[in-house]
Coordinates of C-alpha atoms in Angstrom, one line a residue:
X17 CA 2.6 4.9 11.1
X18 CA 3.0 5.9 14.7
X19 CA 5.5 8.1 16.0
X20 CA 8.0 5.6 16.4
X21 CA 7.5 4.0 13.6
X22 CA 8.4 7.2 11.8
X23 CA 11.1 8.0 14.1
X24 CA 12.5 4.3 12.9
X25 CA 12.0 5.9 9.1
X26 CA 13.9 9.2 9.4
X27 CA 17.1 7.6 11.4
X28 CA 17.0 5.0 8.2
X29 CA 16.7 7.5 5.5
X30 CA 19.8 9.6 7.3
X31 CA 21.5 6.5 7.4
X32 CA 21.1 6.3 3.5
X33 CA 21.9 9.7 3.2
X34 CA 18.7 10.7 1.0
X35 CA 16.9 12.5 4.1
X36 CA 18.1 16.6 2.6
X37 CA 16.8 15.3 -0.8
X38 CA 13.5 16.2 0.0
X39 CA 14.1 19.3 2.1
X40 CA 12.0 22.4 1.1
X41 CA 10.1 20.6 -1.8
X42 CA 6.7 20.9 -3.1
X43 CA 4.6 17.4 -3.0
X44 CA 1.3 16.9 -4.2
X45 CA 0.0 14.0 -3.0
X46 CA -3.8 12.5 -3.3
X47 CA -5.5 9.6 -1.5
X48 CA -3.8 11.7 1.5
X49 CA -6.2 10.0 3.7
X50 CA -5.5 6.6 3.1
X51 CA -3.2 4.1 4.9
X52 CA -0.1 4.8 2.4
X53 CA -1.0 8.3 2.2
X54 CA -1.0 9.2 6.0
X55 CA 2.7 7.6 6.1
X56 CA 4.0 9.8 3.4
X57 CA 2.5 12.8 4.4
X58 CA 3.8 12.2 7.6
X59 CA 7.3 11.5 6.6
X60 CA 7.6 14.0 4.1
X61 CA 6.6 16.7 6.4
X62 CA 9.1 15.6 9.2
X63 CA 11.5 16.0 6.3
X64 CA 10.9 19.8 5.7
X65 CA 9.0 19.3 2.7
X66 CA 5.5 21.3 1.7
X67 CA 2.6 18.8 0.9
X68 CA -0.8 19.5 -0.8
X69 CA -2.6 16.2 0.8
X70 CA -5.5 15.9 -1.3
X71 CA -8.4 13.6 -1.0
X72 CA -12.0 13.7 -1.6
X73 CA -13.4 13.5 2.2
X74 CA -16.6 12.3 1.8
X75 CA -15.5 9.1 0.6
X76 CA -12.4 8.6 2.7
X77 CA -15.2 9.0 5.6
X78 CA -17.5 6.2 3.9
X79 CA -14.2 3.9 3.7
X80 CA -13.4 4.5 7.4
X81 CA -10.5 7.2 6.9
X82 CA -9.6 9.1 10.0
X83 CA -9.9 13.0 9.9
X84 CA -7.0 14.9 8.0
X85 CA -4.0 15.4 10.3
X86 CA -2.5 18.6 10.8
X87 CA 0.9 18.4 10.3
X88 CA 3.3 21.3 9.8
X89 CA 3.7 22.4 6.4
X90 CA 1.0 20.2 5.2
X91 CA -2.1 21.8 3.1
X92 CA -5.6 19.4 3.4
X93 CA -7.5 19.7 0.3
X94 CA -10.9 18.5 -0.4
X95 CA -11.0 17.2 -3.9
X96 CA -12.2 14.6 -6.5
X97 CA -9.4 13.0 -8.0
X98 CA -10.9 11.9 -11.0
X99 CA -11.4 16.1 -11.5
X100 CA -8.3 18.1 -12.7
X101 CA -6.3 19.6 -10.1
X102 CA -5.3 23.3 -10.8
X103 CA -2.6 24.4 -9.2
X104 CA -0.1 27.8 -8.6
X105 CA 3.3 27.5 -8.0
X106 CA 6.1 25.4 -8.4
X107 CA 5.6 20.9 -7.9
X108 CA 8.3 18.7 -7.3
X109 CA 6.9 15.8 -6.5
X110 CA 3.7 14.0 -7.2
X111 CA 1.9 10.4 -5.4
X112 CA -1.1 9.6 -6.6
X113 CA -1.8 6.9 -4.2
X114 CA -5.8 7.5 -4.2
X115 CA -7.0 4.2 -4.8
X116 CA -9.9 1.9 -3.4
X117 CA -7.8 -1.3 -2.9
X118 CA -10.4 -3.3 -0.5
X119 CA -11.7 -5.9 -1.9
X120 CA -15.4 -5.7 -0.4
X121 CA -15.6 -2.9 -2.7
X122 CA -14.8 -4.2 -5.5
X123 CA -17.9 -5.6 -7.0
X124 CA -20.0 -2.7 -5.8
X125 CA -18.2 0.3 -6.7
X126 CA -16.3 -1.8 -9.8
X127 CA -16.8 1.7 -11.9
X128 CA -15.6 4.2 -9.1
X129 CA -12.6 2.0 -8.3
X130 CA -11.5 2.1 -11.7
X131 CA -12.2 5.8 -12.1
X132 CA -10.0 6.6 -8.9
X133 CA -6.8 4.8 -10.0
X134 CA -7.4 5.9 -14.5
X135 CA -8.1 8.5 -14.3
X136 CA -6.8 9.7 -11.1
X137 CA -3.1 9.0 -12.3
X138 CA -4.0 10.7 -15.7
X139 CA -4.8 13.8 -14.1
X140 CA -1.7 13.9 -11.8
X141 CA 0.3 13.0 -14.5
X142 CA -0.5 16.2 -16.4
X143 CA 0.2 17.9 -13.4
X144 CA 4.1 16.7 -13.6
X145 CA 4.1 17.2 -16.7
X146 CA 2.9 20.4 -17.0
X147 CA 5.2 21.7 -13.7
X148 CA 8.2 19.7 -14.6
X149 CA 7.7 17.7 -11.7
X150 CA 8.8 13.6 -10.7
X151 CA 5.8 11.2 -9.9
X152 CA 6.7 8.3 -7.7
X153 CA 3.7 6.2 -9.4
X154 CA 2.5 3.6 -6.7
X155 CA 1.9 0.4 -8.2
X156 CA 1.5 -3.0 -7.4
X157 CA 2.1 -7.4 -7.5
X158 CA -1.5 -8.0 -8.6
X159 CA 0.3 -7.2 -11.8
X160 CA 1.7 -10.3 -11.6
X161 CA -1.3 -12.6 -11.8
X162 CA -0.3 -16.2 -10.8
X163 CA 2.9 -16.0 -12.6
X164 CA 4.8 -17.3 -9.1
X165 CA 2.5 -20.2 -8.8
X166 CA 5.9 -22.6 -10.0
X167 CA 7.5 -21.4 -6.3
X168 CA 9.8 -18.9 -8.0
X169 CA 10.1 -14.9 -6.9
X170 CA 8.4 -12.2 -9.0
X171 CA 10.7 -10.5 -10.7
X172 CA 9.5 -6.8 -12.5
X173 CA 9.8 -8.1 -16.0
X174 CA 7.3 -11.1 -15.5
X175 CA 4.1 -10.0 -15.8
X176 CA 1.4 -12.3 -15.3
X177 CA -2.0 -13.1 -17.1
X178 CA -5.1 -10.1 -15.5
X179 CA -8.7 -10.8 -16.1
X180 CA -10.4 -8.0 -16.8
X181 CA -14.0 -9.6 -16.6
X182 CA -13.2 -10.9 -13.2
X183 CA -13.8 -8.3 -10.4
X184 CA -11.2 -8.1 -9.0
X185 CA -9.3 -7.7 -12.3
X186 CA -11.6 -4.9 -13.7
X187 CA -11.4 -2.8 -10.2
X188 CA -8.5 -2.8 -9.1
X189 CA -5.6 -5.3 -11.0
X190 CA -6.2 -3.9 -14.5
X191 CA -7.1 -0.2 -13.6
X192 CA -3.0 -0.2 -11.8
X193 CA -2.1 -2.2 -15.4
X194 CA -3.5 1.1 -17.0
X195 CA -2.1 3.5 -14.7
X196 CA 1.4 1.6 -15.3
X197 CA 0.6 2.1 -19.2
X198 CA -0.2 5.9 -19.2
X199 CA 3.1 6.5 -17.2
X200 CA 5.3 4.4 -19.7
X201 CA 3.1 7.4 -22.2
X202 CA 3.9 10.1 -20.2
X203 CA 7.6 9.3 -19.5
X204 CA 8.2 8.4 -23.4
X205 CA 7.3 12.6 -23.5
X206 CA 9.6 13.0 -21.0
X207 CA 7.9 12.8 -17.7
X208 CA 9.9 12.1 -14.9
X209 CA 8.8 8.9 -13.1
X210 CA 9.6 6.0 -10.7
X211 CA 7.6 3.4 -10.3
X212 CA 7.0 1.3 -6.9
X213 CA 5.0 -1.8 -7.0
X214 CA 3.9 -2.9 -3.2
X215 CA 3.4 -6.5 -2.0
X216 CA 1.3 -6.7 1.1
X217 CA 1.8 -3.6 2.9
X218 CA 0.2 -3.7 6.2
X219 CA 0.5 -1.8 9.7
X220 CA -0.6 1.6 11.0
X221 CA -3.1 3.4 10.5
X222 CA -5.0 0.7 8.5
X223 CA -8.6 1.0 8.8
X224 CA -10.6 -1.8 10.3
X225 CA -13.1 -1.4 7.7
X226 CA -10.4 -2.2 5.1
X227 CA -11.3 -6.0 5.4
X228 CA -8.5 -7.1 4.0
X229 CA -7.0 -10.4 5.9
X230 CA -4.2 -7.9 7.8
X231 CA -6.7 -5.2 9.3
X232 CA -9.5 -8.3 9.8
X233 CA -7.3 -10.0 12.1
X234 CA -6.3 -7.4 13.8
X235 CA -9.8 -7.0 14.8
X236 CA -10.9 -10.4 15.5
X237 CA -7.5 -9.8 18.2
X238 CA -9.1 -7.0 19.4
X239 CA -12.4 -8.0 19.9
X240 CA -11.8 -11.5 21.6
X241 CA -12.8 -13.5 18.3
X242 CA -11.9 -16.3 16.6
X243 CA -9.3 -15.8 14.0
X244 CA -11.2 -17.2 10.9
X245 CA -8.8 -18.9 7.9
X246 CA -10.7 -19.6 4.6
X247 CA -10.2 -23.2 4.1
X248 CA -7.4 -25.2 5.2
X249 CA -5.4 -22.4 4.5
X250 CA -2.3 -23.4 2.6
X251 CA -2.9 -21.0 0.1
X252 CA -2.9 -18.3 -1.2
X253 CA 0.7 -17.3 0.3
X254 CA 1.8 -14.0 0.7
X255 CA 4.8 -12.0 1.7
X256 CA 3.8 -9.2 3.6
X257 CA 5.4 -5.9 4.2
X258 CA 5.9 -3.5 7.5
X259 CA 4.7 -0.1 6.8
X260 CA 8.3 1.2 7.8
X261 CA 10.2 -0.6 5.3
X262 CA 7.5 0.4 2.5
X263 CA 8.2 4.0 3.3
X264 CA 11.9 3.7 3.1
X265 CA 12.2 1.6 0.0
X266 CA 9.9 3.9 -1.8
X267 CA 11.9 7.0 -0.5
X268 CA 14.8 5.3 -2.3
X269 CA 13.8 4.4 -5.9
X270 CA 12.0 8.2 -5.2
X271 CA 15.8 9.5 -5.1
X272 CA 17.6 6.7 -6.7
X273 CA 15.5 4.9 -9.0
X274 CA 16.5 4.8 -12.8
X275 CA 12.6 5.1 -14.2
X276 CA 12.1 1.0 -14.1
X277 CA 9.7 -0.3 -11.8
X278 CA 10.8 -1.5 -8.8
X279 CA 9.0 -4.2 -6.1
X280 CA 8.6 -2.9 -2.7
X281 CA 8.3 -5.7 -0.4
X282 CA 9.8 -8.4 1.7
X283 CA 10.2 -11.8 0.2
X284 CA 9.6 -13.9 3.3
X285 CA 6.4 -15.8 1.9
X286 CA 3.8 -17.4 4.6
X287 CA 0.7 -19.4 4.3
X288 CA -3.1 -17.9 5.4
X289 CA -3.2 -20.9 8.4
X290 CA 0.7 -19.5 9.7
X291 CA -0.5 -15.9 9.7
X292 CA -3.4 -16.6 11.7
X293 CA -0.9 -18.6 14.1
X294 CA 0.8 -15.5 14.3
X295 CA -1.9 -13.3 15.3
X296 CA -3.2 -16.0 17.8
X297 CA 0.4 -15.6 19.3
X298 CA 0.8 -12.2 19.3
X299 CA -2.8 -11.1 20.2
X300 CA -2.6 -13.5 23.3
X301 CA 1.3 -11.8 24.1
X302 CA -0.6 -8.4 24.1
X303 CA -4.0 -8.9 25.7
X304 CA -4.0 -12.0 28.3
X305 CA -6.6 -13.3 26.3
X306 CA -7.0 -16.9 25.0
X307 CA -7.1 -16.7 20.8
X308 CA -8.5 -19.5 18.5
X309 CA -8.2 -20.2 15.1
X310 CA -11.0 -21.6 12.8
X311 CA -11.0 -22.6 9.3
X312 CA -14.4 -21.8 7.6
X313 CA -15.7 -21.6 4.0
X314 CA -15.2 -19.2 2.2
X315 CA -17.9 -16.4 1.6
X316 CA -20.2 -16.3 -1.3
X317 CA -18.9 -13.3 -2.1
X318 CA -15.3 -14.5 -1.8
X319 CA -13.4 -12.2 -4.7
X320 CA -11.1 -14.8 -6.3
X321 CA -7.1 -14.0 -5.3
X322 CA -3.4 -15.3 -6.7
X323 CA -2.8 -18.0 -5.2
X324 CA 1.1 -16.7 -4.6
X325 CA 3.1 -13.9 -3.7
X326 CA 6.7 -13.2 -3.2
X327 CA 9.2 -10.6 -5.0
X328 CA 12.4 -10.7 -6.3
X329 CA 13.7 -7.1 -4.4
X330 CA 17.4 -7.6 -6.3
X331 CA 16.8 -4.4 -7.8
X332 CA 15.5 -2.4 -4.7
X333 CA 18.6 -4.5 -2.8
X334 CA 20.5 -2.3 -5.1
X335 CA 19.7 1.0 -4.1
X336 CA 20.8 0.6 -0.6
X337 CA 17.4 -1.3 0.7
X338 CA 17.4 -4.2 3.5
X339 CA 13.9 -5.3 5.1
X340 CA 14.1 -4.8 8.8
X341 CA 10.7 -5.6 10.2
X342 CA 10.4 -8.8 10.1
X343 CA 6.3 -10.0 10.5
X344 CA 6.2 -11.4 13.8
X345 CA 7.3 -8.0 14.9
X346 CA 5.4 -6.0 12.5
X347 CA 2.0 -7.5 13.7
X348 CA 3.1 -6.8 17.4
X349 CA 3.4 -3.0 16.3
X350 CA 0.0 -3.4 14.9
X351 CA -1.6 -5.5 17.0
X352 CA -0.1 -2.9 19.7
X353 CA -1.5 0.1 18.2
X354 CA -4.9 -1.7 17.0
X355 CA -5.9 -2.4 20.8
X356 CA -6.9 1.1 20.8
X357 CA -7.5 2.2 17.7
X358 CA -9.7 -0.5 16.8
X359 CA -12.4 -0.1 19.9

């Protein structure tokens, strides 16, 4: 997030009135390096809270992490999260929101990716457990599979069919299935834990060597190029979220929630061909220059996707939660800060 990003995210959790719930607390949080990770060690901080951001540096550098920020109250620790973590003191909180969730990595790293999120969340999970603590477990739609291929929203009981000999299925969509199932363990023992599951989160700081479709465009933007659409681009669809209203919903269900999952997301759904549009528009807005889009086929390599996406946020809706950023804006924000982040 940038600065007023997160300024936007602290007037909105006063507003809510959950802002002195996190005051003074302990958080472990891992993947501390990573897009989601940056926003919530950055917000939790502003809040007064103590954070142990851990991540395993190496590999954050190799996925195109920036550095570790140094943030007031905030503890950067170098660490394998598919290690146990030991750890003095008192925990109120754990995230484990390490995760490898681009898809060019998916077919070569298919072992480490599942690793990361298995057996990652195991071993913070025993951490709650053993120091009493409540894990805001981050989750998300590729749970549902093509369950909203019929036009309807995705609500959290309706799971959809996973592939686990597809690879996307046995990297990333079944390794979060797994994570979802040794929570639904732990809390039957009496774990305390919410459960968010995201639906296209994009903004700052996303990598540009994420290479999923947000951070790609953002870089075709920035470097001049054609804006390249897979196909006609009708589908698949998605409903993508701003970074700000991720944080705040999550922030919610962390205070509020009732231990069922909840999505995190906007439900305003839009086709690969009208995202690209977008970005044309946008990008031309914010640099002078003239943007194209092409359609192309898709790679060889092309990892096979849902074809929709679009929650049902009732239950977030509930809790006090209203999308703000709509994605015109959000890409401006990104497209804003992208122009010289990405050079």
């Amino acid at each position: 997030m940038t600065n007023s990003d997160l300024a936007e995210v602290l007037e909105r959790l006063r507003a809510l009135g959950v802002d002195r719930t996190f005051a003074g607390k302990r958080v472990v949080c891992t993947g501390a390096r990573g897009f989601l990770g940056q926003a919530f060690a950055r917000t939790f901080s502003a809040l007064g809270a103590e954070v142990v951001a851990i991540d395993r540096y190496a590999l954050a550098q190799e996925m195109g992490a920036a550095p570790p920020a140094e943030l007031p109250g905030v503890e950067n620790v170098d660490h394998d999260v598919t290690k146990p973590f030991p750890l003095w003191g008192r925990v109120d909180y754990v995230l484990p929101l390490a995760a490898i969730a681009s898809p060019v990595h998916y077919a070569k790293r298919s072992l480490v990716c599942h690793d990361v999120i298995v057996q990652g969340t195991r071993n913070m999970l025993e951490l709650a457990g053993a120091k009493g603590a409540t894990m805001l477990l981050p989750s998300t739609s590729e749970l549902y599979g093509d369950s909203g291929w019929g036009g309807s929203a995705m609500r959290e009981e309706n799971l959809g069919p996973l592939d686990p000999w597809d690879v996307r299925g046995r990297a990333y969509d079944v390794p979060k299935l797994c994570a979802e199932a040794l929570a639904a363990i732990f809390a039957a023992a009496g774990v305390k834990i919410q459960t968010v599951r995201y639906f296209n989160v994009f903004g700052p700081p996303m990598s540009r060597h994420d290479y999923r479709v947000m951070s790609r465009f953002a870089a075709a933007v920035v470097d001049g190029l054609p804006l390249q659409v897979h196909g006609f681009g009708d589908y698949p669809t998605r409903s993508f979220c701003y970074v700000t209203d991720a944080i705040v919903g999550s922030f919610l269900v962390l205070a509020r929630g009732d231990g069922r999952p909840y999505n995190v997301g906007n439900p305003d759904e839009h086709s690969m061909r009208r995202l690209a549009s977008l970005f044309a528009e946008v990008g031309e807005e914010i640099t002078g220059r003239t943007l194209t889009v092409e359609h192309v086929e898709p790679p060889a390599a092309y990892v096979k996707q849902p074809r929709r996406r679009r929650p049902d946020i009732t239950r977030l809706l509930g809790l006090g939660f209203e999308p703000r950023v709509g994605l015109r804006v959000g890409i401006g924000r990104l497209l804003s800060w992208a122009v010289e982040a990405y050079k």
